[in-house]
Amino acid sequence: MIYPKAIATLIEQFQKFPSVGPKSAQRMAFYLLRMPLSEVQKFAQSMVEAKENTRTCEICFNLSSSSPCEICSSERRDRSTICVVAETKDLIAIEKTNEYNGLYHVLQGLISPMDGIGADDIRIKELLNRLTDEGVKEVILALSPSVEGEATSLYLSKLIKPFGIKISRIAFGIPVGADLEYADEITIARALEGRREI
């Protein structure tokens, strides 16, 4: 079916979002067209405001409305620990637990040679600079257990070791509420490696 130009353009724009194919983009476009004009204007304005009012923290590279961000500028945070994450969404997931009170460093990606992303394409140099300046005693690597996350963790641990700083890694394993029979071998192996005394 040939759409009017405005609708075709809207569908194309929605397809630019991650994991949105042609059918999903089409559904979103038609949903938007059914919305009242005032709601569409509010939606569009919120996108513009988010883009205009969000910046990257000059210290940890978290997305924030200010730089330095609220976490880096807080006097209550433990400055001797830096938790390294790939993206801001990972930082938010950790913050929701209310279990960690240190600082963060957002790499803004992971090393992925298949995607053409090398060590110089993410915020590794900036992390190493922070380790010389801030009196850091521990770096926690909170990167996904994917191939890219593993490669990035290994690379970082080799670079951080000469600083004499403790390097730890978050544990991986069986999620709460899951059945062992449905877990894959790698997940079970990680759960056994990350076991602790009770």
One Martini backbone bead per residue (centre of mass of N, CA, C, O) as a GRO file, in nm:
protein
  198
    1MET     BB    1   0.097   0.035   0.021
    2ILE     BB    2   0.038   0.376  -0.042
    3TYR     BB    3   0.137   0.644   0.126
    4PRO     BB    4   0.134   0.925   0.238
    5LYS     BB    5   0.406   1.113   0.286
    6ALA     BB    6   0.370   1.174   0.592
    7ILE     BB    7   0.334   0.876   0.680
    8ALA     BB    8   0.591   0.756   0.559
    9THR     BB    9   0.782   0.935   0.725
   10LEU     BB   10   0.687   0.843   1.004
   11ILE     BB   11   0.760   0.546   0.969
   12GLU     BB   12   1.062   0.592   0.918
   13GLN     BB   13   1.121   0.722   1.196
   14PHE     BB   14   1.035   0.476   1.372
   15GLN     BB   15   1.255   0.277   1.240
   16LYS     BB   16   1.502   0.412   1.401
   17PHE     BB   17   1.434   0.244   1.619
   18PRO     BB   18   1.499   0.004   1.820
   19SER     BB   19   1.332  -0.287   1.720
   20VAL     BB   20   1.186  -0.141   1.466
   21GLY     BB   21   0.976  -0.228   1.238
   22PRO     BB   22   0.747  -0.179   0.993
   23LYS     BB   23   0.494  -0.270   1.159
   24SER     BB   24   0.546  -0.110   1.418
   25ALA     BB   25   0.567   0.167   1.281
   26GLN     BB   26   0.283   0.164   1.170
   27ARG     BB   27   0.131   0.142   1.440
   28MET     BB   28   0.245   0.404   1.562
   29ALA     BB   29   0.148   0.598   1.348
   30PHE     BB   30  -0.161   0.534   1.377
   31TYR     BB   31  -0.180   0.603   1.674
   32LEU     BB   32  -0.094   0.898   1.646
   33LEU     BB   33  -0.333   0.978   1.450
   34ARG     BB   34  -0.556   0.916   1.685
   35MET     BB   35  -0.459   1.131   1.842
   36PRO     BB   36  -0.475   1.411   1.986
   37LEU     BB   37  -0.321   1.698   1.912
   38SER     BB   38  -0.234   1.773   2.203
   39GLU     BB   39  -0.079   1.503   2.253
   40VAL     BB   40   0.121   1.527   2.019
   41GLN     BB   41   0.246   1.793   2.114
   42LYS     BB   42   0.344   1.686   2.389
   43PHE     BB   43   0.521   1.463   2.274
   44ALA     BB   44   0.706   1.642   2.102
   45GLN     BB   45   0.798   1.831   2.333
   46SER     BB   46   0.932   1.612   2.510
   47MET     BB   47   1.152   1.541   2.304
   48VAL     BB   48   1.282   1.819   2.282
   49GLU     BB   49   1.342   1.861   2.585
   50ALA     BB   50   1.519   1.613   2.625
   51LYS     BB   51   1.735   1.699   2.419
   52GLU     BB   52   1.797   1.993   2.538
   53ASN     BB   53   1.819   1.890   2.873
   54THR     BB   54   2.044   1.681   2.791
   55ARG     BB   55   2.347   1.560   2.934
   56THR     BB   56   2.685   1.500   2.984
   57CYS     BB   57   2.884   1.406   3.214
   58GLU     BB   58   3.216   1.511   3.275
   59ILE     BB   59   3.288   1.254   3.459
   60CYS     BB   60   3.080   0.979   3.399
   61PHE     BB   61   2.864   0.993   3.144
   62ASN     BB   62   2.598   1.062   3.233
   63LEU     BB   63   2.273   1.127   3.211
   64SER     BB   64   2.167   1.477   3.240
   65SER     BB   65   2.074   1.811   3.348
   66SER     BB   66   2.372   1.808   3.461
   67SER     BB   67   2.719   1.944   3.504
   68PRO     BB   68   2.747   1.767   3.713
   69CYS     BB   69   2.591   1.523   3.837
   70GLU     BB   70   2.416   1.419   4.111
   71ILE     BB   71   2.620   1.199   4.191
   72CYS     BB   72   2.897   1.354   4.167
   73SER     BB   73   2.784   1.603   4.363
   74SER     BB   74   2.757   1.420   4.598
   75GLU     BB   75   2.847   1.390   4.944
   76ARG     BB   76   2.726   1.082   5.004
   77ARG     BB   77   2.928   0.950   4.831
   78ASP     BB   78   3.149   0.696   4.756
   79ARG     BB   79   3.478   0.777   4.631
   80SER     BB   80   3.627   0.475   4.639
   81THR     BB   81   3.396   0.390   4.425
   82ILE     BB   82   3.362   0.234   4.095
   83CYS     BB   83   3.101   0.182   3.864
   84VAL     BB   84   3.098  -0.003   3.568
   85VAL     BB   85   2.915   0.088   3.277
   86ALA     BB   86   2.770   0.103   2.962
   87GLU     BB   87   2.492   0.243   3.053
   88THR     BB   88   2.251   0.433   3.196
   89LYS     BB   89   2.045   0.199   3.238
   90ASP     BB   90   2.236   0.046   3.435
   91LEU     BB   91   2.254   0.257   3.654
   92ILE     BB   92   1.951   0.264   3.718
   93ALA     BB   93   1.926  -0.031   3.805
   94ILE     BB   94   2.119  -0.001   4.048
   95GLU     BB   95   1.978   0.238   4.195
   96LYS     BB   96   1.703   0.084   4.255
   97THR     BB   97   1.830  -0.096   4.493
   98ASN     BB   98   1.988   0.072   4.723
   99GLU     BB   99   2.304  -0.073   4.748
  100TYR     BB  100   2.460   0.168   4.612
  101ASN     BB  101   2.712   0.450   4.705
  102GLY     BB  102   2.877   0.522   4.470
  103LEU     BB  103   3.026   0.559   4.182
  104TYR     BB  104   3.046   0.622   3.826
  105HIS     BB  105   3.096   0.468   3.487
  106VAL     BB  106   3.019   0.549   3.151
  107LEU     BB  107   3.114   0.405   2.847
  108GLN     BB  108   2.917   0.406   2.597
  109GLY     BB  109   2.978   0.095   2.574
  110LEU     BB  110   3.131  -0.176   2.387
  111ILE     BB  111   3.345  -0.395   2.284
  112SER     BB  112   3.305  -0.442   1.907
  113PRO     BB  113   3.445  -0.552   1.628
  114MET     BB  114   3.189  -0.628   1.454
  115ASP     BB  115   3.094  -0.303   1.496
  116GLY     BB  116   3.357  -0.113   1.516
  117ILE     BB  117   3.430  -0.125   1.837
  118GLY     BB  118   3.665   0.021   2.026
  119ALA     BB  119   3.844   0.144   2.289
  120ASP     BB  120   3.837   0.447   2.160
  121ASP     BB  121   3.499   0.458   2.151
  122ILE     BB  122   3.519   0.464   2.456
  123ARG     BB  123   3.543   0.555   2.819
  124ILE     BB  124   3.848   0.467   2.917
  125LYS     BB  125   4.043   0.704   2.955
  126GLU     BB  126   3.864   0.850   3.165
  127LEU     BB  127   3.882   0.630   3.378
  128LEU     BB  128   4.190   0.632   3.419
  129ASN     BB  129   4.201   0.928   3.510
  130ARG     BB  130   4.028   0.884   3.770
  131LEU     BB  131   4.231   0.686   3.916
  132THR     BB  132   4.452   0.921   3.966
  133ASP     BB  133   4.258   1.150   4.117
  134GLU     BB  134   4.033   1.001   4.348
  135GLY     BB  135   4.109   0.761   4.544
  136VAL     BB  136   4.066   0.473   4.440
  137LYS     BB  137   3.993   0.127   4.563
  138GLU     BB  138   3.740   0.045   4.366
  139VAL     BB  139   3.634  -0.163   4.086
  140ILE     BB  140   3.321  -0.218   3.932
  141LEU     BB  141   3.210  -0.464   3.710
  142ALA     BB  142   2.888  -0.394   3.526
  143LEU     BB  143   2.881  -0.615   3.291
  144SER     BB  144   2.779  -0.801   3.065
  145PRO     BB  145   2.781  -1.161   2.972
  146SER     BB  146   2.880  -1.100   2.708
  147VAL     BB  147   3.116  -1.086   2.477
  148GLU     BB  148   3.159  -0.779   2.506
  149GLY     BB  149   3.168  -0.769   2.817
  150GLU     BB  150   3.407  -0.960   2.850
  151ALA     BB  151   3.614  -0.805   2.681
  152THR     BB  152   3.597  -0.542   2.844
  153SER     BB  153   3.671  -0.658   3.122
  154LEU     BB  154   3.951  -0.767   3.048
  155TYR     BB  155   4.071  -0.504   2.947
  156LEU     BB  156   4.029  -0.339   3.209
  157SER     BB  157   4.183  -0.519   3.409
  158LYS     BB  158   4.462  -0.479   3.271
  159LEU     BB  159   4.464  -0.160   3.310
  160ILE     BB  160   4.410  -0.148   3.633
  161LYS     BB  161   4.620  -0.322   3.788
  162PRO     BB  162   4.870  -0.112   3.801
  163PHE     BB  163   4.713   0.071   4.026
  164GLY     BB  164   4.625  -0.113   4.281
  165ILE     BB  165   4.326  -0.189   4.236
  166LYS     BB  166   4.038  -0.313   4.311
  167ILE     BB  167   3.874  -0.584   4.132
  168SER     BB  168   3.534  -0.628   4.045
  169ARG     BB  169   3.238  -0.841   4.004
  170ILE     BB  170   2.948  -0.911   3.922
  171ALA     BB  171   2.716  -1.139   3.967
  172PHE     BB  172   2.612  -1.442   3.809
  173GLY     BB  173   2.287  -1.608   3.731
  174ILE     BB  174   2.016  -1.703   3.886
  175PRO     BB  175   1.715  -1.598   3.893
  176VAL     BB  176   1.469  -1.504   4.072
  177GLY     BB  177   1.226  -1.765   4.027
  178ALA     BB  178   1.390  -1.974   3.885
  179ASP     BB  179   1.458  -2.261   3.704
  180LEU     BB  180   1.714  -2.474   3.656
  181GLU     BB  181   1.612  -2.637   3.399
  182TYR     BB  182   1.609  -2.348   3.219
  183ALA     BB  183   1.901  -2.318   3.241
  184ASP     BB  184   2.196  -2.266   3.125
  185GLU     BB  185   2.522  -2.359   3.153
  186ILE     BB  186   2.651  -2.079   3.193
  187THR     BB  187   2.467  -1.979   3.420
  188ILE     BB  188   2.531  -2.208   3.618
  189ALA     BB  189   2.836  -2.164   3.628
  190ARG     BB  190   2.817  -1.872   3.739
  191ALA     BB  191   2.664  -1.943   3.997
  192LEU     BB  192   2.891  -2.122   4.113
  193GLU     BB  193   3.119  -1.909   4.111
  194GLY     BB  194   2.922  -1.691   4.283
  195ARG     BB  195   2.931  -1.817   4.537
  196ARG     BB  196   2.821  -1.814   4.891
  197GLU     BB  197   2.817  -1.789   5.211
  198ILE     BB  198   2.552  -1.870   5.482
   0.00000   0.00000   0.00000
